Coordinates of C-alpha atoms in Angstrom, one line a residue:
M1307 CA 0.0 0.3 0.3
D1308 CA 1.5 3.5 -1.1
I1309 CA 0.9 5.9 2.0
Q1310 CA 0.9 9.4 1.7
T1311 CA -1.3 10.6 3.8
I1312 CA -1.1 10.3 7.5
G1313 CA -3.1 11.3 10.3
I1314 CA -2.4 11.7 14.2
V1315 CA -4.8 11.6 17.0
G1316 CA -3.4 14.1 19.7
A1317 CA -1.3 16.9 19.6
G1318 CA 0.8 16.7 22.8
Q1319 CA 4.5 15.8 23.3
M1320 CA 4.2 12.0 21.4
G1321 CA 1.6 13.4 18.9
N1322 CA 3.7 16.5 17.8
G1323 CA 7.0 14.6 17.6
I1324 CA 5.1 11.9 15.5
A1325 CA 3.8 14.8 13.1
H1326 CA 7.5 16.4 13.1
V1327 CA 9.1 13.2 11.7
M1328 CA 6.3 12.3 9.4
A1329 CA 6.3 15.8 7.5
L1330 CA 9.6 15.6 7.6
A1331 CA 9.9 12.6 5.7
G1332 CA 7.7 14.0 3.3
Y1333 CA 4.1 12.5 4.3
D1334 CA 0.9 15.0 4.0
V1335 CA 0.2 15.4 8.0
L1336 CA -3.3 16.2 9.6
L1337 CA -2.6 16.3 12.8
T1338 CA -5.9 16.7 14.9
D1339 CA -6.9 17.8 18.8
V1340 CA -9.7 18.7 20.8
S1341 CA -8.3 21.6 21.9
A1342 CA -7.1 24.3 19.8
E1343 CA -4.8 25.4 22.1
A1344 CA -2.9 22.3 22.3
L1345 CA -3.1 22.2 18.1
Q1346 CA -1.0 25.6 18.4
K1347 CA 1.3 24.7 20.8
A1348 CA 2.1 21.6 19.1
V1349 CA 2.6 24.2 15.6
D1350 CA 4.9 26.2 18.1
T1351 CA 7.0 23.1 19.5
I1352 CA 7.8 21.6 16.0
T1353 CA 8.6 25.0 14.9
G1354 CA 11.0 25.6 17.4
N1355 CA 12.6 22.1 17.0
L1356 CA 12.9 22.4 13.5
D1357 CA 14.9 25.9 14.0
R1358 CA 17.1 24.2 15.9
Q1359 CA 17.6 21.3 13.6
V1360 CA 18.3 24.3 11.1
G1361 CA 20.8 25.6 13.3
R1362 CA 22.5 22.3 13.9
G1363 CA 23.1 22.2 10.5
K1364 CA 20.8 18.9 10.4
V1365 CA 17.9 20.7 8.2
S1366 CA 17.8 22.7 5.3
E1367 CA 15.6 26.1 5.7
A1368 CA 14.2 25.0 2.8
D1369 CA 13.2 21.8 4.4
R1370 CA 12.0 23.0 7.6
D1371 CA 9.3 25.1 6.0
A1372 CA 8.2 22.6 3.3
T1373 CA 7.6 20.3 6.4
L1374 CA 5.6 23.1 8.2
K1375 CA 3.5 23.6 5.3
R1376 CA 2.8 19.3 4.8
I1377 CA 1.4 20.1 8.8
V1378 CA -2.5 20.6 8.5
T1379 CA -4.4 21.1 12.1
T1380 CA -7.9 20.4 12.6
Q1381 CA -10.2 19.7 15.7
A1382 CA -12.6 17.5 13.4
L1383 CA -11.6 14.2 13.8
A1384 CA -13.6 13.3 10.9
D1385 CA -11.2 15.0 8.9
L1386 CA -8.8 12.5 9.3
G1387 CA -11.1 9.9 7.2
Q1388 CA -9.2 10.0 3.8
S1389 CA -6.0 9.2 5.6
D1390 CA -4.0 6.1 4.5
L1391 CA -2.4 6.0 8.0
V1392 CA -3.9 7.0 11.1
I1393 CA -1.5 6.9 14.3
E1394 CA -3.5 7.5 17.6
A1395 CA -1.1 9.0 20.0
A1396 CA -3.9 10.2 23.1
T1397 CA -3.3 10.0 26.4
E1398 CA -2.3 5.5 27.8
R1399 CA -5.8 4.9 28.8
E1400 CA -7.7 2.1 27.4
T1401 CA -11.1 3.7 27.6
V1402 CA -10.2 7.0 26.0
K1403 CA -8.8 5.1 22.9
Q1404 CA -11.3 3.0 22.4
A1405 CA -14.0 5.7 22.3
I1406 CA -11.6 8.1 19.7
F1407 CA -11.4 4.6 17.5
E1408 CA -15.1 4.3 17.9
D1409 CA -15.8 7.7 16.9
L1410 CA -13.5 7.5 13.8
I1411 CA -14.1 4.2 12.1
P1412 CA -17.3 5.6 10.4
H1413 CA -15.3 8.2 8.7
L1414 CA -12.4 5.9 7.5
K1415 CA -11.4 4.8 4.1
P1416 CA -12.3 0.8 3.6
T1417 CA -8.2 0.6 3.0
T1418 CA -7.2 2.9 5.9
I1419 CA -4.5 1.3 8.0
L1420 CA -5.1 2.6 11.8
T1421 CA -2.7 2.0 14.7
S1422 CA -2.0 3.3 18.1
N1423 CA 1.1 4.7 20.0
T1424 CA 0.3 3.2 22.8
S1425 CA 3.1 2.1 25.1
S1426 CA 2.0 -0.7 26.7
I1427 CA -1.9 -1.6 26.1
S1428 CA -3.1 -4.7 24.2
I1429 CA -3.1 -4.4 20.6
T1430 CA -5.3 -7.6 19.8
R1431 CA -7.8 -6.0 22.4
L1432 CA -8.0 -2.4 20.9
A1433 CA -8.2 -4.0 17.4
S1434 CA -11.0 -6.2 18.6
R1435 CA -13.3 -3.1 19.2
T1436 CA -12.9 -1.7 15.3
D1437 CA -14.0 -2.7 12.0
R1438 CA -10.6 -3.6 10.7
P1439 CA -8.4 -5.8 13.3
E1440 CA -6.3 -7.2 10.0
K1441 CA -5.4 -3.8 9.6
F1442 CA -4.6 -2.7 12.9
M1443 CA -1.5 -2.6 14.6
G1444 CA 1.1 -1.0 17.5
F1445 CA 3.2 1.8 16.3
H1446 CA 5.0 2.9 19.2
F1447 CA 7.8 5.7 19.0
M1448 CA 10.3 6.5 22.1
N1449 CA 10.2 10.3 23.5
P1450 CA 11.7 12.4 22.2
V1451 CA 10.2 11.6 18.7
P1452 CA 12.3 13.3 16.5
V1453 CA 15.9 11.9 18.4
M1454 CA 15.0 8.6 19.4
Q1455 CA 15.5 6.3 16.5
L1456 CA 13.5 3.2 17.6
V1457 CA 9.9 2.3 16.8
E1458 CA 8.2 -0.7 18.1
L1459 CA 5.6 -2.4 15.7
I1460 CA 3.6 -4.9 17.5
R1461 CA 1.3 -7.4 15.9
G1462 CA -2.1 -8.0 16.8
I1463 CA -3.1 -11.5 16.3
A1464 CA -5.3 -10.7 13.5
T1465 CA -3.0 -7.7 11.9
D1466 CA -2.0 -9.0 8.2
K1467 CA 1.6 -9.3 6.9
E1468 CA 0.3 -6.3 4.1
T1469 CA 0.0 -4.1 7.3
F1470 CA 3.0 -4.5 9.0
A1471 CA 5.0 -4.2 5.7
A1472 CA 3.3 -0.9 5.2
C1473 CA 4.0 0.4 8.7
R1474 CA 7.4 -1.0 8.8
A1475 CA 8.1 0.6 5.3
V1476 CA 7.1 3.9 7.0
V1477 CA 9.8 3.5 9.8
E1478 CA 12.2 3.0 6.8
K1479 CA 11.4 6.1 5.1
L1480 CA 11.6 8.3 8.5
G1481 CA 15.4 6.7 8.8
K1482 CA 14.2 5.0 12.1
T1483 CA 14.9 1.5 13.0
A1484 CA 11.9 -0.8 13.8
A1485 CA 11.7 -3.4 16.2
S1486 CA 9.5 -6.0 15.8
A1487 CA 7.3 -6.9 19.5
E1488 CA 4.9 -9.5 20.2
D1489 CA 1.7 -8.5 21.7
F1490 CA 2.3 -8.8 25.5
P1491 CA 2.0 -6.5 28.3
A1492 CA 4.4 -3.2 27.8
F1493 CA 5.9 -4.7 24.8
I1494 CA 9.9 -4.8 24.7
V1495 CA 11.5 -1.6 25.9
N1496 CA 9.0 -0.8 28.5
R1497 CA 8.3 -4.5 29.9
I1498 CA 12.5 -3.5 31.4
L1499 CA 12.2 -0.1 31.3
M1500 CA 9.6 0.6 33.8
P1501 CA 10.2 -2.1 36.3
M1502 CA 13.6 -0.3 36.9
I1503 CA 12.2 2.8 37.5
N1504 CA 9.6 1.0 39.6
E1505 CA 12.5 -0.4 41.3
A1506 CA 14.2 2.8 41.7
V1507 CA 11.4 4.4 43.6
Y1508 CA 11.2 1.5 45.8
T1509 CA 14.7 2.4 46.5
L1510 CA 13.7 5.6 47.4
Y1511 CA 10.4 4.6 49.4
E1512 CA 12.5 2.4 51.5
G1513 CA 15.2 5.1 52.0
V1514 CA 18.1 3.1 50.6
G1515 CA 19.0 5.9 48.6
S1516 CA 18.0 9.9 48.1
V1517 CA 16.7 10.7 44.6
E1518 CA 20.3 12.5 44.0
S1519 CA 22.2 9.5 44.8
I1520 CA 19.7 6.9 43.1
D1521 CA 20.2 9.0 40.1
S1522 CA 24.2 9.6 40.3
S1523 CA 24.5 6.1 40.9
L1524 CA 23.0 4.8 37.7
K1525 CA 24.3 7.5 35.4
L1526 CA 27.9 7.0 37.2
G1527 CA 27.7 3.3 37.7
A1528 CA 25.8 2.3 34.8
N1529 CA 26.2 5.1 32.3
H1530 CA 23.0 5.7 31.9
P1531 CA 22.8 9.2 30.2
M1532 CA 19.6 10.1 32.8
G1533 CA 19.1 8.4 36.5
P1534 CA 15.9 6.4 36.3
L1535 CA 13.8 9.0 38.7
E1536 CA 15.0 11.8 36.2
L1537 CA 13.8 9.8 33.4
A1538 CA 10.3 9.0 35.0
D1539 CA 10.1 12.6 35.6
F1540 CA 10.3 13.3 31.7
I1541 CA 8.4 10.2 30.7
G1542 CA 5.6 11.1 33.0
L1543 CA 4.8 9.8 36.8
D1544 CA 1.2 9.0 35.6
T1545 CA 2.3 7.4 32.4
C1546 CA 4.7 5.2 34.6
L1547 CA 2.0 4.4 36.9
A1548 CA -0.4 3.3 34.1
I1549 CA 2.4 1.1 32.2
M1550 CA 3.0 -0.4 35.7
N1551 CA -0.7 -1.5 36.3
V1552 CA -0.9 -2.8 32.4
L1553 CA 2.2 -5.1 33.8
H1554 CA 0.9 -6.0 36.9
D1555 CA -3.1 -6.7 35.8
G1556 CA -1.8 -8.2 32.7
L1557 CA 0.8 -10.4 33.5
A1558 CA -0.3 -11.1 37.3
D1559 CA 3.0 -11.4 38.8
T1560 CA 3.7 -9.4 42.1
K1561 CA 7.1 -8.4 40.6
Y1562 CA 5.4 -5.8 38.9
R1563 CA 3.2 -4.1 41.7
P1564 CA 3.7 -0.5 41.8
C1565 CA 5.5 1.4 44.6
P1566 CA 3.2 3.1 46.6
L1567 CA 4.9 6.1 46.4
L1568 CA 5.0 6.5 42.7
T1569 CA 1.1 6.1 43.3
K1570 CA 1.4 9.2 45.8
Y1571 CA 3.2 11.3 43.9
V1572 CA 0.6 10.6 41.0
E1573 CA -2.4 11.3 43.3
A1574 CA -0.9 14.4 44.3
G1575 CA -0.8 15.4 41.0
W1576 CA 3.1 15.8 41.0
L1577 CA 3.7 14.3 37.3
G1578 CA 7.2 15.2 36.7
R1579 CA 8.2 17.6 34.4
K1580 CA 4.9 18.5 32.7
S1581 CA 3.3 19.6 35.9
Q1582 CA 6.6 21.4 37.4
R1583 CA 6.7 18.7 40.2
G1584 CA 7.7 14.8 40.6
F1585 CA 10.7 13.3 41.9
Y1586 CA 12.8 16.9 41.6
D1587 CA 10.6 20.5 41.7
Y1588 CA 11.3 22.2 38.2
R1589 CA 9.6 26.0 39.2
G1590 CA 13.1 27.4 39.7
D1591 CA 16.2 27.8 37.8
V1592 CA 17.9 24.3 38.6
P1593 CA 15.8 21.1 39.3
V1594 CA 16.1 20.3 43.2
P1595 CA 14.7 16.6 44.3
T1596 CA 11.8 16.5 46.1
R1597 CA 12.8 13.8 49.0

C-alpha cells in the first residue's frame, strides 16, 4: 500500500513529535486534537524543534519550510477519514483510545490502516473493538520522537502481513529502526524499562538512597544518560504508573506491583516535568530533589 497521507490523533508530546518526523520525511500530515490551544502549542513546538535542527545543520531552511507546510491541524476527528494511515497518540488510557476509534471508524476509508502509539495496552484487544482488526497494529515511537531512533511495531493476533509491511516501510522512510514486538503487556522497551524505574522508586521509598544518590548511581555506575527518577519525571509519573498497572494486571505477577510512593506522587498531581514537580521540583532555575 502506498502511504502518502497520515492522520495523527493527539497533539501532545508524542503527537507533535510524530507529526514532525512524518512531515519532515515527506508525508502530508493532518494533526487533530480536541483543544485548539494544544494544536497551536504543537505547531509552535514543531517550529522550534525544526529551527534547532536548522541551527545544527541537520535540516535546511527549505526543508524546514516545506515540512511546516505539510502539517495541517484540525479539531474535527472526522477530517482524518481520508488518511492512508492513522496513528492514535492520545493519553495512555484504554477507554479514551476506544472512544476515539469508535468516533473515527465511520469516517475512514476501507483501506486506511489504523494504529496506536500505545506503550503498553493490548493491540489485539484494541483492534477487536474496531471494524478492521487485520489493518490494526501498534506503532510505538520513543520520546522525544525527533531524536530517538527506535520504533516498536506490534502485531495483534489478526494483523495481516500487508499492514505490517506498510508500517515497516514508513519507519524505514523516516530513517528510524523498527523492532518487531509480540503483543504482550508493555511490549519490549517498557517491559524492561518501567520495572527498573519502579524499582528505583522502591529504593527511594525504602530509604536506601535519596533521589540524588539513586540517579547519580545509575548515571555514573551504569553509564545511563539520565537517572531513573529523572527519566520518570521526563516520561510523566502518571504514564509510568499506568504502564506498571498494565504489567501488574496483565501478567498477574507481584514483581510488577507499582510502588506506593509512585502512586502517592500521582495522587498529589506531581507528575514530573509537565506539572513542574515530580521527583524533582522544576519551578526554579535548577531542578531540586523533592525527597
